[in-house]
Coordinates of C-alpha atoms and ligand atoms in Angstrom, one line a residue:
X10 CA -70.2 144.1 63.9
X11 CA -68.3 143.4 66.9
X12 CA -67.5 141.0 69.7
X13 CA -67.2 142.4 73.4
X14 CA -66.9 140.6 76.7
X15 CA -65.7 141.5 80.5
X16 CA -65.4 139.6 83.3
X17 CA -65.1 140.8 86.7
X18 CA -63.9 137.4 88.4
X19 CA -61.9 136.4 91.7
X20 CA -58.9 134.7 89.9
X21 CA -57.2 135.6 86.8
X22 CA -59.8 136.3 84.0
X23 CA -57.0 136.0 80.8
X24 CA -58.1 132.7 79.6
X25 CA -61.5 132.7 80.0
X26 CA -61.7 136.7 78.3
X27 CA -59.8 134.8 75.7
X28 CA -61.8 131.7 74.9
X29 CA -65.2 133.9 75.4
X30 CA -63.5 136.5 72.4
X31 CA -62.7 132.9 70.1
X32 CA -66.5 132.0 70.6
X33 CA -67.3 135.7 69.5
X34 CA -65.1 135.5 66.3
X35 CA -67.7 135.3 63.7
X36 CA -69.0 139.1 65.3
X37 CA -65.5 140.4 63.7
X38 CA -62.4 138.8 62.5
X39 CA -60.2 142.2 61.6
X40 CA -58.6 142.4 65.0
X41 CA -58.8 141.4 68.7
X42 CA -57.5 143.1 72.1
X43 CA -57.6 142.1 75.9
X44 CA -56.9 144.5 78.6
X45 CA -56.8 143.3 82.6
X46 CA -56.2 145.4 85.5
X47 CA -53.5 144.1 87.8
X48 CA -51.7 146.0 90.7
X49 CA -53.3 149.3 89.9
X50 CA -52.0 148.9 85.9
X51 CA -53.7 148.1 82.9
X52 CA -52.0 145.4 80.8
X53 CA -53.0 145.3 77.3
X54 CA -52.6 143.4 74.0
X55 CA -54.4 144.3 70.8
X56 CA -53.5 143.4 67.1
X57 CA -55.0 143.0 63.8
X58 CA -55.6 139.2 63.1
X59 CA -58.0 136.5 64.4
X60 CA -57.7 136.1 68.0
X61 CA -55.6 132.8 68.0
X62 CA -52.8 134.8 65.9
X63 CA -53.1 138.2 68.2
X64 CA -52.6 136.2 71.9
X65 CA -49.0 134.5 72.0
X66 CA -48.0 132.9 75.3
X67 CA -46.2 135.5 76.2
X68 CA -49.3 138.0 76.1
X69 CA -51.5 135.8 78.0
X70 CA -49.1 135.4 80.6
X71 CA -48.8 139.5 81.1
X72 CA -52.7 140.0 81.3
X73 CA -52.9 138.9 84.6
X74 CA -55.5 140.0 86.5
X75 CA -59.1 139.1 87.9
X76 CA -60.8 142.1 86.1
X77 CA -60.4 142.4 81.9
X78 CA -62.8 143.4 79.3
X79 CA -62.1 141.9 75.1
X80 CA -62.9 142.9 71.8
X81 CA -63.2 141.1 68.7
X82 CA -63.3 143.7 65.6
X83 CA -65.1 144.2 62.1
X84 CA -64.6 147.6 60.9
X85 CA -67.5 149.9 60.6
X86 CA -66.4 153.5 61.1
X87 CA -63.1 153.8 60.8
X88 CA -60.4 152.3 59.1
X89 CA -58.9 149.0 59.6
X90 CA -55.6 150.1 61.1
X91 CA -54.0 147.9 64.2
X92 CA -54.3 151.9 66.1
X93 CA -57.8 151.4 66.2
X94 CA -57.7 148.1 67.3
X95 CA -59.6 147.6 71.4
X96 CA -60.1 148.1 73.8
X97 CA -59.5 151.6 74.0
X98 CA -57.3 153.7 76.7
X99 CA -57.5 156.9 78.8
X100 CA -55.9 157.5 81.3
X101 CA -58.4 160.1 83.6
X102 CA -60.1 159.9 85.3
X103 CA -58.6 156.8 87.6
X104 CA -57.8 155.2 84.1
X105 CA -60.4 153.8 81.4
X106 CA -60.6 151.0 78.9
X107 CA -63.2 150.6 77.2
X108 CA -64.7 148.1 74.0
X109 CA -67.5 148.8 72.0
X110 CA -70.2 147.4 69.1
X111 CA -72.2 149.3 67.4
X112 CA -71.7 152.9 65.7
X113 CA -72.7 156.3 67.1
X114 CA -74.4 158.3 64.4
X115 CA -73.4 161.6 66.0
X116 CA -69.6 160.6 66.6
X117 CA -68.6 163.6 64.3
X118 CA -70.6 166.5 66.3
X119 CA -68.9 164.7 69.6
X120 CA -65.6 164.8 68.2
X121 CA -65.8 168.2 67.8
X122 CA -67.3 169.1 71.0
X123 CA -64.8 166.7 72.8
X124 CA -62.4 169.1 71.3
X125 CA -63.6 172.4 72.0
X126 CA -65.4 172.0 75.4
X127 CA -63.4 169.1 76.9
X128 CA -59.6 169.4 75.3
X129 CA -60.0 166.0 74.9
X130 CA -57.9 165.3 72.0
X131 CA -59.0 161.9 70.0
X132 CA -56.0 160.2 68.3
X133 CA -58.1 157.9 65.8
X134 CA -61.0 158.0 63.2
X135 CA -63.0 155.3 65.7
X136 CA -65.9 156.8 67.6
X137 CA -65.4 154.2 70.0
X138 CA -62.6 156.3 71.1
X139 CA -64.8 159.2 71.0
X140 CA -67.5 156.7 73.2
X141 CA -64.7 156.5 75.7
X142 CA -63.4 159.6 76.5
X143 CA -67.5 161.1 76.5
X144 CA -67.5 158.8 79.3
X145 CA -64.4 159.8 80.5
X146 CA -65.6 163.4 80.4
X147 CA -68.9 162.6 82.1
X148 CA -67.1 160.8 85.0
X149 CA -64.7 163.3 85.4
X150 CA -67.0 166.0 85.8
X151 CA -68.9 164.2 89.0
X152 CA -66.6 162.3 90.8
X153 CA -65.1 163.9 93.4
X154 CA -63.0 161.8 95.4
X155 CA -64.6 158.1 95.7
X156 CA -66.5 156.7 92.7
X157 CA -69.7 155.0 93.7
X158 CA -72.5 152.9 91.8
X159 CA -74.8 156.1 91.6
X160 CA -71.7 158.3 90.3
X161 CA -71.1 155.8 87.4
X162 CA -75.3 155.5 86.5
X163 CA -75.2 159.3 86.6
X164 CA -72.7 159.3 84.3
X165 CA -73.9 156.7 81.9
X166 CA -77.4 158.5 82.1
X167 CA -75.1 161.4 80.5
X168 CA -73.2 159.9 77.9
X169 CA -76.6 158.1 77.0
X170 CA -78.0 161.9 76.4
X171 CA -75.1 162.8 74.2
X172 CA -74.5 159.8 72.2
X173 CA -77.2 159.0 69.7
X174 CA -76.9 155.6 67.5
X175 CA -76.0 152.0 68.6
X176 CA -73.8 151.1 71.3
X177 CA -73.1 147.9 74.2
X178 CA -70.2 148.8 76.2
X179 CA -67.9 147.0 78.8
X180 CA -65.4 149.2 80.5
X181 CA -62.7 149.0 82.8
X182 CA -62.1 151.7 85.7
X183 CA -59.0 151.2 87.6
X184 CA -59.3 150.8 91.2
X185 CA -62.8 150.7 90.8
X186 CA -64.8 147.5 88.8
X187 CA -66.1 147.6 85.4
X188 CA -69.2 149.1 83.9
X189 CA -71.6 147.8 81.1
X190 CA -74.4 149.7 79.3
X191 CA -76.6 149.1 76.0
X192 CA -78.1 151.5 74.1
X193 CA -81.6 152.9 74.7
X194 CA -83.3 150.9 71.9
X195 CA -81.1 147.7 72.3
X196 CA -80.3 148.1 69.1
X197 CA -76.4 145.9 69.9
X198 CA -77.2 142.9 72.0
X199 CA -75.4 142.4 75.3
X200 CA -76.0 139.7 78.2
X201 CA -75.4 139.1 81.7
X202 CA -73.8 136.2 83.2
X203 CA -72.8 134.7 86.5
X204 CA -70.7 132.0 88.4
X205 CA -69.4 131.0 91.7
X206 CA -65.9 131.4 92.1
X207 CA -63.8 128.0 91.7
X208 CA -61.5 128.9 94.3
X209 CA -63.3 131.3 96.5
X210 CA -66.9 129.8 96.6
X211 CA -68.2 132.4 98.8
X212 CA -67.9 134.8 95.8
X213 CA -69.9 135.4 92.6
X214 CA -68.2 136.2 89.4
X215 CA -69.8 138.5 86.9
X216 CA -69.7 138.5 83.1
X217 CA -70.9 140.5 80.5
X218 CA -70.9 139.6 76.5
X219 CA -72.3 140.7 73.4
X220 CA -74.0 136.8 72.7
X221 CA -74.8 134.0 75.5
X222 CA -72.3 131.5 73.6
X223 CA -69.6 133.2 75.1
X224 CA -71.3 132.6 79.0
X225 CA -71.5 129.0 77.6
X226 CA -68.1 128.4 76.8
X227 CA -66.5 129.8 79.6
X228 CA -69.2 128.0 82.5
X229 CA -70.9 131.0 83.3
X230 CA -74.7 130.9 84.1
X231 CA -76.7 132.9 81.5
X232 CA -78.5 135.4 83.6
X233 CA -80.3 137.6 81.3
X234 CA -79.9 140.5 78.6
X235 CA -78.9 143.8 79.8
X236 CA -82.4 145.7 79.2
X237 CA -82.1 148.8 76.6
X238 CA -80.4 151.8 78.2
X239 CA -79.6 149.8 81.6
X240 CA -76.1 149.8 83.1
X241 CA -74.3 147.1 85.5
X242 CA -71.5 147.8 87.7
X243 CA -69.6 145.3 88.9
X244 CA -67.2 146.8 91.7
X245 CA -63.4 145.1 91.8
X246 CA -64.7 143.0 95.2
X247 CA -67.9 141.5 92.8
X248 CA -70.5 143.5 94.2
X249 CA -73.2 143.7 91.5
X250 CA -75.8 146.7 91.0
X251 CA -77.7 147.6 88.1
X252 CA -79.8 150.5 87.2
X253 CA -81.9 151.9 84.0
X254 CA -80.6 155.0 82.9
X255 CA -82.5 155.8 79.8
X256 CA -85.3 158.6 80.1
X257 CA -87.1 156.6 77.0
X258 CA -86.0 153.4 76.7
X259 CA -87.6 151.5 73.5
X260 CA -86.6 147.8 72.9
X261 CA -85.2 147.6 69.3
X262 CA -83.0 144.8 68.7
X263 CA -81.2 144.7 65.1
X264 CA -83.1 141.7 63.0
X265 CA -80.1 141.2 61.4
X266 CA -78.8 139.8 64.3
X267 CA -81.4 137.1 64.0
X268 CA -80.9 136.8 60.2
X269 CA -77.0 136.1 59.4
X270 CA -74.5 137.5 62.7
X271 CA -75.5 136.0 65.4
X272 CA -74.1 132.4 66.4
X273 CA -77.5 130.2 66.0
X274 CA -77.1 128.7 69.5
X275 CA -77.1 132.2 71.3
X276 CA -80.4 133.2 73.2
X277 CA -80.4 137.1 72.4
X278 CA -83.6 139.1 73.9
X279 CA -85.5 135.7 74.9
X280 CA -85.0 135.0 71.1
X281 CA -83.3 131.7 70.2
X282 CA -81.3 132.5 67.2
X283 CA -81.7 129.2 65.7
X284 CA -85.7 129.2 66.6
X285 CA -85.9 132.1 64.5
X286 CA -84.0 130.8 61.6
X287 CA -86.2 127.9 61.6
X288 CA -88.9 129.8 61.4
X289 CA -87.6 131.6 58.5
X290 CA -87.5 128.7 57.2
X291 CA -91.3 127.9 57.5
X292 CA -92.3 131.3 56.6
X293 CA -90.3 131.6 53.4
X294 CA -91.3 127.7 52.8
X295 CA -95.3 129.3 52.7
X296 CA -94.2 132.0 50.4
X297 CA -92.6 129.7 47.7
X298 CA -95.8 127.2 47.9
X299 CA -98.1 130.3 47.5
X300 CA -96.2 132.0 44.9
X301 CA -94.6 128.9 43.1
X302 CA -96.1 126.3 43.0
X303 CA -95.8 125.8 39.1
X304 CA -92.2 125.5 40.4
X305 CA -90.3 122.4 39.4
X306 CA -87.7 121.7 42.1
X307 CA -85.8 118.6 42.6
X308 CA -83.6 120.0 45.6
X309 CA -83.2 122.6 48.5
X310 CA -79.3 123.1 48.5
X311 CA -77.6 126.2 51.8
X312 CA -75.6 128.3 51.3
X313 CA -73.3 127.4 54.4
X314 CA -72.9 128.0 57.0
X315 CA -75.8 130.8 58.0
X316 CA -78.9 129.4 55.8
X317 CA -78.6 125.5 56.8
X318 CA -81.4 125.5 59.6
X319 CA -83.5 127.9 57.5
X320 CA -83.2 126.1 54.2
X321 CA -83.9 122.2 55.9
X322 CA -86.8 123.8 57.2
X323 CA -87.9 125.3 53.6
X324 CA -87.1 121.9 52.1
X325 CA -89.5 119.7 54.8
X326 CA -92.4 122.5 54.3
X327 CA -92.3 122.0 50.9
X328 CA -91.7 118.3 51.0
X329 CA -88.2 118.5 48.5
X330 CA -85.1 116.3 49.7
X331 CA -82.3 118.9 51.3
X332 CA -78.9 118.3 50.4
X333 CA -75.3 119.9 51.5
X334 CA -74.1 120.5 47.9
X335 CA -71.9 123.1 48.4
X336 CA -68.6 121.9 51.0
X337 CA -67.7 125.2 52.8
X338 CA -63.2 125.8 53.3
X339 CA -63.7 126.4 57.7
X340 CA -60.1 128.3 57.1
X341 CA -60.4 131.4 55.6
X342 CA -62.6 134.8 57.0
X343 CA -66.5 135.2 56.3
X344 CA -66.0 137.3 52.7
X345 CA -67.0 140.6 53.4
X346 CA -64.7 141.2 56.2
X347 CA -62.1 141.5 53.5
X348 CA -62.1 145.2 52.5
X349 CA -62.4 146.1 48.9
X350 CA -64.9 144.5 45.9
X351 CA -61.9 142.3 44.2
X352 CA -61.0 140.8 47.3
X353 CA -64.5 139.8 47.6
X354 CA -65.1 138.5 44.5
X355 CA -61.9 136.4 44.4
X356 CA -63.1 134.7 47.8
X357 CA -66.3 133.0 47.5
X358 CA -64.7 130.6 45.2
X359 CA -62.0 129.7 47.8
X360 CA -64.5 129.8 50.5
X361 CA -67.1 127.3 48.7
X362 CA -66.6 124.3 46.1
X363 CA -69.9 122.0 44.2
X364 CA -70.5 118.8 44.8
X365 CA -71.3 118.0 41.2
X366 CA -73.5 115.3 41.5
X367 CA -76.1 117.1 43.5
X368 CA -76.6 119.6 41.0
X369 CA -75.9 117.7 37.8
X370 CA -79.4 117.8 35.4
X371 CA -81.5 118.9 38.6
X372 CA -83.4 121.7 39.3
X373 CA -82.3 123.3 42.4
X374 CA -83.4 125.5 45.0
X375 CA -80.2 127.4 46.5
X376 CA -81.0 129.4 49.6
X377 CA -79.0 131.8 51.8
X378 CA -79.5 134.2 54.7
X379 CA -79.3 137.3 52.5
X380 CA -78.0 138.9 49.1
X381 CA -76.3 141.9 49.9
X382 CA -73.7 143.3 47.2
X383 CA -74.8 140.3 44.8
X384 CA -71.6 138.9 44.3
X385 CA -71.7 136.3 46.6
X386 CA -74.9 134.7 44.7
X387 CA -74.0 135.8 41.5
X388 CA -71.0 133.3 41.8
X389 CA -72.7 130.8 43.4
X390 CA -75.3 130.6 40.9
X391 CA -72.5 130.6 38.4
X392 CA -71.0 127.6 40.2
X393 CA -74.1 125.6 40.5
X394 CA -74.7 126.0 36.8
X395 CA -70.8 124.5 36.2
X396 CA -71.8 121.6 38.3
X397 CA -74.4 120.6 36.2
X398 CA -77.5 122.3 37.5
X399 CA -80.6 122.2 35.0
X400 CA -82.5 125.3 36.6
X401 CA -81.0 127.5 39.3
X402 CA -83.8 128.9 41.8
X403 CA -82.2 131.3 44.8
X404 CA -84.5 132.1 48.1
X405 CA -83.3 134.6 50.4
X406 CA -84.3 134.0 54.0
X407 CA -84.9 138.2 54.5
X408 CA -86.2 140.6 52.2
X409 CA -84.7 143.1 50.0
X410 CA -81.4 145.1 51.6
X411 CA -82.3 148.2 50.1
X412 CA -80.7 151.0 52.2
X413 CA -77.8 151.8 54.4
X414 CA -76.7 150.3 57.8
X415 CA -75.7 152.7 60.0
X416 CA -75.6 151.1 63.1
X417 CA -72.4 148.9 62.8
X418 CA -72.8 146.8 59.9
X419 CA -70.3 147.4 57.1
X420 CA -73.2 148.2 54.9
X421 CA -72.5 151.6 54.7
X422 CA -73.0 152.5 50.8
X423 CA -76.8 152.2 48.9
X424 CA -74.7 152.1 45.6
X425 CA -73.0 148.8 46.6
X426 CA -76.3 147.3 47.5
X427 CA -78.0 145.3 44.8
X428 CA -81.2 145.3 45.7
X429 CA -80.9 149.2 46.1
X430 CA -83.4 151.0 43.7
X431 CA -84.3 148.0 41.6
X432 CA -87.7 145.5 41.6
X433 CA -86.9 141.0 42.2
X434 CA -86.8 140.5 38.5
X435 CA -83.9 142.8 37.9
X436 CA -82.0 141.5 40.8
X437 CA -82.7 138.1 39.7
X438 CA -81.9 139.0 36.3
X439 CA -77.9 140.5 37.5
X440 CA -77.5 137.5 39.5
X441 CA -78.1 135.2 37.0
X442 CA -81.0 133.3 38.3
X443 CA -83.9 131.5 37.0
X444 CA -86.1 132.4 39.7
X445 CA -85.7 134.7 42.8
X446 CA -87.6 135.2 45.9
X447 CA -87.4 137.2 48.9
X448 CA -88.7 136.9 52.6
X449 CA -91.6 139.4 53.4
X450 CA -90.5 141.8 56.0
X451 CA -93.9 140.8 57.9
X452 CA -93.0 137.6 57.3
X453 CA -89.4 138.0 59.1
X454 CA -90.8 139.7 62.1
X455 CA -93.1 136.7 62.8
X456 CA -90.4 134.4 62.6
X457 CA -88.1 136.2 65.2
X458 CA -91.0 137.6 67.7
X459 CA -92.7 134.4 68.3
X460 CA -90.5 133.6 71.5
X461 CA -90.8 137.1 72.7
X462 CA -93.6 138.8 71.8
X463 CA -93.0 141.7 74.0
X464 CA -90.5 143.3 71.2
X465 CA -93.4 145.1 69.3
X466 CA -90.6 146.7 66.9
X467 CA -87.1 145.5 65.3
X468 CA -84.4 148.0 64.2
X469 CA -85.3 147.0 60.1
X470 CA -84.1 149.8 58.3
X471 CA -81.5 147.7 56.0
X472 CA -85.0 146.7 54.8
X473 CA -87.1 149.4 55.0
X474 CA -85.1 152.8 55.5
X475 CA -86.7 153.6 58.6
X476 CA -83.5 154.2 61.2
X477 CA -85.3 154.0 64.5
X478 CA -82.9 156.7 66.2
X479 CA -84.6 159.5 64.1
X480 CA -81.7 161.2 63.1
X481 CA -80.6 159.8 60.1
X482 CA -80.8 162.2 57.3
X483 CA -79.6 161.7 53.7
X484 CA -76.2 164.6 54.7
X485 CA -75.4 161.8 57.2
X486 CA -75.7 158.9 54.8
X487 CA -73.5 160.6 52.4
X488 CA -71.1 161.4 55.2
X489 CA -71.3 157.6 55.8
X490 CA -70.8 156.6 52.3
X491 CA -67.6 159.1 51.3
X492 CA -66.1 157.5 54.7
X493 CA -66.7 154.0 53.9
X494 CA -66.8 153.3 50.6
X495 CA -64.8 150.9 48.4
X496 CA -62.6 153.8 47.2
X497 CA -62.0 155.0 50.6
X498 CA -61.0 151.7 52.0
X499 CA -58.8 151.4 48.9
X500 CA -57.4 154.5 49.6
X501 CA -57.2 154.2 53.4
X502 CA -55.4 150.7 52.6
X503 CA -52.7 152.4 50.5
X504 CA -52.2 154.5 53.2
X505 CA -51.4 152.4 55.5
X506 CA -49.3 150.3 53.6
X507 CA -47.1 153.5 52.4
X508 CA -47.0 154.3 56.8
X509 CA -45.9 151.0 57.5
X510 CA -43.2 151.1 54.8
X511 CA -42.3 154.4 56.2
X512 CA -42.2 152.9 59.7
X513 CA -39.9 149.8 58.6
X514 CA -37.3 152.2 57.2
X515 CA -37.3 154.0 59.9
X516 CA -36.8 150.6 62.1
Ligands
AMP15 P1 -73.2 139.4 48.7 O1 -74.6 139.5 48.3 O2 -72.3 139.0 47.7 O3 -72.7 140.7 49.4 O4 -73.1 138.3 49.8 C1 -74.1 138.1 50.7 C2 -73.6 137.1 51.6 O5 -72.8 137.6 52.6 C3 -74.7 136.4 52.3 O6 -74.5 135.1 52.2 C4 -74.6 136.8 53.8 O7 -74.5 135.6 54.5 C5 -73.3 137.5 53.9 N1 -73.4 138.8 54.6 C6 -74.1 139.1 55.6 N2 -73.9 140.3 56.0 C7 -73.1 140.9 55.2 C8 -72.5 142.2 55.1 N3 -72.7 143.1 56.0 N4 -71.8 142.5 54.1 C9 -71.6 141.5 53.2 N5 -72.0 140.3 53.2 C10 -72.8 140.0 54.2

């Protein structure tokens, strides 16, 4: 997943594209880019590292500007090289820059296409790059001489005809404004915001992020989301227009959003984030009365950070103290960002540490926002029982992840899934636990639908295998799997260590 923002403002937008991109950092914490149109130029800075280690003073004080678009990366396609870091560049037609979250599903065919029918050569693995120059392409082949709104819908409604998958964009056209578009099922969430101008109160700023936290932080008024397959254009004098250019728009927002990525205090489709995770909460809360009530549990103990809201809400349903018993290290990256199995496993143990006295002879209910690979609860299960826990019981607030994620969350291979081809007990059993249970799917929807019950269907297919795009065969999930999995990333890892080395001797 993926952090983007742009602002078209009427003073220098560095700082505030900066502090919106350090309230996104839990979307992506591999690397972090600013670009800003000033004079006619693009300035840029992007880097591998969080975004407090990427921006020096130095960079800041060369992205001036009152236009700039950010990116805060986790790597999906692609490897996680500082090339592939965004936003992205090209320079016709007047000059693009473009970010991106999400994955296209058909970035392969496009690359190709680019190739042959464009000459558009694309320097990196990312098909963000490949996003960006299909625009560029599109642009290019209907602007004459002035760009106006309807040029730049036209050309959205095209790239939104070739590019199949998930996608919310913000991009940067020199001497023109910026543009903004989400993907005809809303699959990537994306919101608009607005503000007066401090020093010009005449004019309205625009903004445009992938969660509302980011409008928050940085005083802008939280307008709405950008609907499925709609575009804004902001031009460089903050005129704003807007326009749906999707033939079959469908409103499909990931769950998963709602479930573990999202910040809890972010408002994302008329969803509150942290509304649905209480509701989890009571909905999995139902589900362990019904099905367990021989259970004998002395305490409902997060997982932090994700699972607090849902678990307190579990533990007053069921009428069980809650207690923080595990004390979570704020200094180090969310686990799985960290490429490669060993990594992984090595991490949750820095990350977390027991309490011992709040597991010691008790019978305790852990709960987290999700099992994906296993190890995470495997070890925490592990821990609890060295702290002293009697009986270890382990809710998941959503149901089995079973299949692939193809639409930008690094969940790319069935084989690394543990819930992939095996029942609860087995699971439970190769955790370790005494006792597992799942959220129903059913059971999920509820819980994020009830403030907006016009979404009739959620983009589910980590749980279910249906990919609401309908092009997601089992040659593409292989394709998906040889390019992302563990050996890959090992491999693609050497690789760039062995280039860097080549690069310092060169130096
Ligand atoms: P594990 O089952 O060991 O992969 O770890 C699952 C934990 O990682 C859960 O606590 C989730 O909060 C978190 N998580 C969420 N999404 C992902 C993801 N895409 N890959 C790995 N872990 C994730």
């Amino acid at each position: 997943m993926c952090g983007i923002v742009g602002i078209v403002g009427a003073s220098p937008v560095n700082q505030a594209i900066y502090d919106a991109l350090t309230v996104l950092q839990h979307r992506g914490q591999d690397a972090a880019g600013i670009v800003t149109i000033t004079e006619g130029m693009f300035k840029q800075r992007k880097a591998n590292g969080l975004v407090r280690d990427v921006f020096e003073v130095k960079h800041m004080q060369r992205l001036r500007g009152n236009l700039g678009i950010g990116h805060v990366r986790y790597p999906t396609a692609g490897s996680s090289s500082a090339a592939e870091a965004q936003p992205f560049y090209v320079n016709s037609p007047f000059g693009l820059a473009l970010a991106h979250n999400g994955n296209l599903t058909n970035a392969k065919e496009l690359r190709e296409e680019m190739a042959k029918r464009a000459r558009r050569h694309i320097n990196t693995t990312s098909d963000s790059e490949v996003l960006l120059n299909v625009l560029a392409h599109e642009l290019d082949s209907i602007v004459e001489d002035e760009l106006c709104e309807k040029q730049v819908f036209t050309a959205v409604s095209r790239v939104h005809k070739k590019i199949r998958g998930a996608y919310a964009v913000a991009a940067l056209i020199i001497g023109q404004g910026m543009v903004a578009f989400r993907d005809p099922n809303g699959i990537r969430p994306l919101v608009l915001g607005k503000k007066t101008s401090d020093e010009n109160p005449e004019k309205m700023e625009y903004m445009v992020a992938s969660e509302s936290v980011a409008l928050d932080a940085v005083g802008f008024e939280f307008v709405r989301s950008v609907a499925p397959g709609e575009a804004v254009y902001v031009t460089e004098d903050g005129q704003l227009f807007t326009q749906q250019c999707a033939e079959n728009a469908a409103h499909n927002p990931c769950i998963f959003e709602y479930v573990y990525f999202a910040r809890p205090d972010s408002i994302i489709d008329k969803i509150s984030v942290y509304g649905a995770r209480v509701n989890m909460g009571t909905k999995l809360g139902e589900k362990i009365a019904r099905e367990w009530d021989d259970l004998d549990i002395d305490v409902v103990i997060p997982i932090p950070e994700t699972s607090c809201d849902t678990a307190l809400q579990i533990a007053m349903h069921l009428d069980l103290p809650y207690r923080q018993g595990f004390v979570k290290n704020r200094y180090i990256g969310r686990t799985f960002i960290m490429p490669g199995q060993t990594q992984r496993r090595k991490s949750v143990r820095r990350k977390l540490n027991a309490i011992d006295v709040e597991f010691k002879g008790k019978n305790v209910l852990l709960v987290d926002d999700s099992i994906v690979r296993g190890t995470t609860s495997e070890q925490i299960i592990e821990m609890a029982r060295e702290a002293g826990a009697n009986k270890v019981y382990f809710a998941s607030a959503s149901p089995e992840i079973r299949f692939p994620n193809v639409y930008g969350i690094d969940m790319p291979s069935a084989n690394e899934l543990v819930a992939h081809g095996r029942e609860v007990d087995e699971i439970c059993q190769l955790i370790g636990a005494d006792g597992l249970i799942f959220q129903d799917l059913e059971d999920l929807i509820v819980a994020c639908r009830e403030s907006n019950p016009e979404i009739q269907t959620f983009e589910t297919s980590v749980f279910n295998g249906k990919y609401v795009t309908n092009d997601i065969d089992q040659d593409y999930l292989n394709y998906l799997d040889q390019l992302r999995n563990n050996d890959a990333k090992a491999v693609q890892a050497h690789e760039e260590v062995a280039n860097l080395e080549l690069h310092n001797e060169g130096s």
